[in-house]
Coordinates of C-alpha atoms in Angstrom, one line a residue:
X1 CA 11.9 98.6 64.0
X2 CA 8.7 97.1 62.7
X3 CA 5.6 99.3 62.8
X4 CA 2.9 96.6 62.6
X5 CA 2.4 93.1 63.9
X6 CA 2.6 91.7 60.4
X7 CA 5.9 93.5 59.8
X8 CA 7.2 92.2 63.1
X9 CA 6.4 88.6 62.2
X10 CA 8.0 89.0 58.8
X11 CA 11.2 90.4 60.3
X12 CA 11.4 87.7 63.0
X13 CA 10.3 89.7 66.1
X14 CA 8.4 88.0 68.9
X15 CA 4.9 89.2 69.0
X16 CA 3.3 87.2 71.8
X17 CA 3.1 88.2 75.4
X18 CA 5.6 86.4 77.6
X19 CA 5.6 85.9 81.3
X20 CA 9.1 87.2 81.9
X21 CA 11.0 90.4 81.3
X22 CA 14.5 90.5 79.8
X23 CA 17.2 90.9 82.5
X24 CA 20.9 90.6 82.2
X25 CA 23.1 89.4 84.9
X26 CA 26.8 88.6 85.3
X27 CA 27.9 85.2 86.4
X28 CA 30.1 85.0 89.5
X29 CA 33.4 83.2 89.1
X30 CA 32.1 79.9 90.4
X31 CA 29.1 80.0 88.1
X32 CA 31.3 81.0 85.1
X33 CA 33.7 78.1 85.7
X34 CA 30.8 75.6 86.0
X35 CA 29.3 77.0 82.9
X36 CA 32.5 76.9 80.9
X37 CA 33.3 73.3 82.0
X38 CA 29.9 71.7 82.0
X39 CA 27.3 73.7 80.0
X40 CA 28.1 71.8 76.8
X41 CA 27.2 68.6 78.4
X42 CA 24.2 69.7 80.6
X43 CA 22.6 72.5 78.6
X44 CA 20.6 71.3 75.6
X45 CA 21.7 73.2 72.5
X46 CA 18.5 73.9 70.5
X47 CA 18.1 75.8 67.2
X48 CA 16.5 79.2 67.8
X49 CA 13.7 81.0 66.0
X50 CA 13.3 84.8 66.3
X51 CA 14.6 85.3 69.8
X52 CA 17.5 84.0 71.9
X53 CA 14.9 82.3 74.2
X54 CA 12.9 80.9 71.3
X55 CA 13.1 77.4 69.8
X56 CA 12.7 76.6 66.2
X57 CA 9.2 75.0 66.0
X58 CA 10.6 72.3 63.7
X59 CA 12.9 71.0 66.5
X60 CA 11.7 68.1 68.7
X61 CA 13.8 67.0 71.6
X62 CA 14.9 63.4 71.6
X63 CA 14.5 62.8 75.3
X64 CA 16.1 59.3 75.4
X65 CA 19.2 60.5 73.5
X66 CA 19.4 63.7 75.6
X67 CA 19.6 61.7 78.9
X68 CA 21.2 58.5 77.4
X69 CA 18.4 56.3 78.7
X70 CA 14.6 55.9 79.0
X71 CA 13.2 57.0 82.4
X72 CA 10.2 59.0 83.8
X73 CA 10.7 62.7 82.8
X74 CA 10.0 65.6 85.2
X75 CA 10.0 69.1 83.6
X76 CA 10.3 72.1 85.8
X77 CA 9.2 75.4 84.2
X78 CA 11.0 78.4 85.7
X79 CA 13.6 76.5 87.6
X80 CA 15.3 79.6 88.9
X81 CA 18.5 78.8 90.8
X82 CA 17.9 75.1 90.5
X83 CA 17.3 74.4 94.2
X84 CA 14.2 72.3 93.7
X85 CA 15.2 70.4 90.5
X86 CA 18.7 69.5 91.8
X87 CA 17.4 68.4 95.2
X88 CA 14.7 66.2 93.5
X89 CA 17.2 64.8 91.0
X90 CA 19.6 63.8 93.8
X91 CA 16.7 62.2 95.8
X92 CA 15.2 60.3 92.9
X93 CA 18.0 59.2 90.5
X94 CA 15.7 56.8 88.7
X95 CA 13.9 59.8 87.2
X96 CA 15.2 62.4 84.6
X97 CA 14.8 66.1 85.1
X98 CA 14.6 68.9 82.6
X99 CA 15.0 72.4 83.9
X100 CA 13.5 75.1 81.7
X101 CA 14.7 78.7 82.5
X102 CA 15.3 81.9 80.6
X103 CA 17.9 83.6 82.8
X104 CA 21.5 82.6 82.3
X105 CA 22.7 83.2 85.9
X106 CA 19.9 80.8 87.1
X107 CA 21.0 78.2 84.6
X108 CA 24.6 78.6 85.6
X109 CA 23.8 78.2 89.3
X110 CA 21.8 75.0 88.4
X111 CA 24.8 73.7 86.5
X112 CA 27.0 74.4 89.5
X113 CA 24.7 72.7 91.9
X114 CA 24.2 69.6 89.7
X115 CA 27.9 69.1 89.1
X116 CA 28.8 69.6 92.7
X117 CA 26.6 66.6 93.4
X118 CA 27.8 64.6 90.4
X119 CA 24.3 64.3 88.9
X120 CA 23.8 62.7 85.5
X121 CA 20.0 62.9 85.4
X122 CA 19.6 66.7 85.0
X123 CA 19.5 68.7 81.7
X124 CA 18.8 72.4 81.2
X125 CA 17.0 74.2 78.4
X126 CA 17.2 78.0 78.0
X127 CA 13.9 78.8 76.4
X128 CA 10.4 80.3 76.7
X129 CA 8.3 77.6 78.4
X130 CA 5.3 78.0 76.1
X131 CA 7.4 77.2 73.0
X132 CA 8.9 74.2 74.8
X133 CA 5.5 72.8 75.6
X134 CA 4.1 73.6 72.2
X135 CA 6.6 71.9 69.9
X136 CA 10.0 71.1 71.6
X137 CA 8.7 68.3 73.9
X138 CA 7.2 65.3 72.2
X139 CA 3.5 64.9 72.8
X140 CA 2.8 62.9 76.0
X141 CA 6.5 62.7 76.9
X142 CA 6.2 64.4 80.4
X143 CA 5.4 62.4 83.5
X144 CA 5.4 65.4 85.8
X145 CA 5.3 69.1 85.1
X146 CA 6.3 71.5 87.8
X147 CA 5.5 75.2 88.0
X148 CA 6.7 76.5 91.4
X149 CA 6.3 80.1 92.3
X150 CA 5.8 81.7 88.9
X151 CA 5.9 85.5 88.8
X152 CA 2.5 86.5 90.2
X153 CA 2.5 89.8 88.3
X154 CA 0.3 90.9 91.1
X155 CA -0.8 94.3 89.7
X156 CA -4.1 93.9 87.8
X157 CA -2.8 95.6 84.6
X158 CA 0.0 92.9 84.5
X159 CA -2.2 89.8 84.9
X160 CA -2.0 89.2 81.1
X161 CA 1.7 88.3 81.7
X162 CA 1.0 85.5 84.1
X163 CA 2.3 82.1 83.0
X164 CA -0.7 80.0 84.0
X165 CA -3.5 80.9 81.6
X166 CA -6.0 78.8 79.6
X167 CA -3.7 78.7 76.6
X168 CA -0.8 77.3 78.8
X169 CA -3.2 74.7 80.2
X170 CA -3.8 73.5 76.7
X171 CA -0.1 73.2 76.0
X172 CA 0.5 71.4 79.3
X173 CA -2.3 68.9 78.3
X174 CA -0.4 68.2 75.1
X175 CA 3.0 67.6 76.8
X176 CA 1.9 65.6 79.9
X177 CA 1.1 61.9 79.3
X178 CA -2.4 60.6 80.3
X179 CA -2.1 59.7 84.0
X180 CA 0.7 62.2 84.5
X181 CA 0.8 64.9 87.1
X182 CA 1.0 68.7 87.1
X183 CA 2.2 70.3 90.3
X184 CA 2.1 74.0 91.1
X185 CA 2.9 76.2 94.1
X186 CA 2.5 79.9 94.7
X187 CA 2.7 82.3 97.6
X188 CA 0.0 84.6 96.2
X189 CA -3.5 83.4 97.2
X190 CA -5.2 85.3 94.4
X191 CA -3.0 83.6 91.8
X192 CA -3.7 80.2 93.4
X193 CA -7.4 80.9 92.9
X194 CA -6.8 81.7 89.3
X195 CA -4.8 78.5 88.7
X196 CA -7.6 76.5 90.3
X197 CA -10.1 78.2 88.0
X198 CA -8.3 78.0 84.7
X199 CA -6.9 74.4 85.1
X200 CA -10.1 73.1 86.7
X201 CA -12.0 74.4 83.6
X202 CA -10.0 72.2 81.3
X203 CA -11.4 68.7 80.8
X204 CA -7.9 67.3 80.3
X205 CA -7.2 67.7 84.0
X206 CA -8.7 66.5 87.2
X207 CA -7.9 68.1 90.6
X208 CA -6.4 65.2 92.6
X209 CA -7.8 66.5 95.9
X210 CA -11.3 67.5 94.7
X211 CA -12.8 70.3 92.7
X212 CA -11.5 73.6 93.9
X213 CA -9.3 72.0 96.6
X214 CA -5.7 72.7 97.3
X215 CA -3.1 70.0 97.9
X216 CA -0.9 69.3 100.9
X217 CA 2.6 70.4 100.6
X218 CA 4.5 68.3 98.0
X219 CA 7.1 66.4 99.9
X220 CA 9.4 66.3 96.9
X221 CA 9.6 70.1 96.8
X222 CA 12.5 71.4 98.9
X223 CA 12.0 74.8 100.6
X224 CA 13.8 77.2 98.4
X225 CA 15.2 80.7 99.1
X226 CA 12.3 82.2 97.1
X227 CA 9.8 80.4 99.2
X228 CA 11.6 81.6 102.3
X229 CA 11.0 85.2 101.1
X230 CA 7.3 84.5 100.8
X231 CA 7.2 83.2 104.4
X232 CA 9.2 86.2 105.6
X233 CA 6.7 88.5 104.0
X234 CA 3.8 86.8 105.8
X235 CA 2.4 85.0 102.8
X236 CA 1.1 81.4 102.9
X237 CA 2.1 78.8 100.4
X238 CA -0.5 77.0 98.3
X239 CA 0.3 73.7 96.5
X240 CA -1.9 72.4 93.7
X241 CA -2.0 68.9 92.1
X242 CA -3.7 67.9 88.9
X243 CA -3.8 64.6 87.0
X244 CA -3.9 64.5 83.2
X245 CA -6.9 62.3 82.2

């Protein structure tokens, strides 16, 4: 194992803080069948860098070739089990949807949901979102970016692992086209406050509903099982909406 950061970089180890922890999980039989039959078509095969969820920084996604057409692109970061992205793709077939997720069971469940509905406007990418926003997506290629219920890392000592940070805001500004939209939702009030602060501080974004204001519930966001757990725990849901200037 490397003993210093320089050695780690030279040996190809990831040295940045990520917003997820590595978890393994078995696919159930339905997920496995869907994966075996449809992953080659729906899951984008990208060249890796130092980790299995990394993307070679030289690789740039050809969005039109990936979907076989040119259409508005919605990217969901942390798509989980695919409930939100599949529902939206079915409801708005004129748009294309890219689900970015690191956990294979979630990706497999998304593949299963999409194929059950016969959807052709969904693709999946197993990768660290920061890398996708940094180099994988062409600059200004995203019409809407969704970050729904990211891990709140609610203990103070873990806040450094949160996804929505000033550095991620810069990456989002690169990927979203001028006039595009960034939608977020969380069931942790303190995390919502942090999102408002860090995104509101970046001149590339304007809060659609006024400085420091929250948004009404986004009608295009289906209520997921994860959101249901937040409600069951007595937490309120906060939606945010920003426009890329």
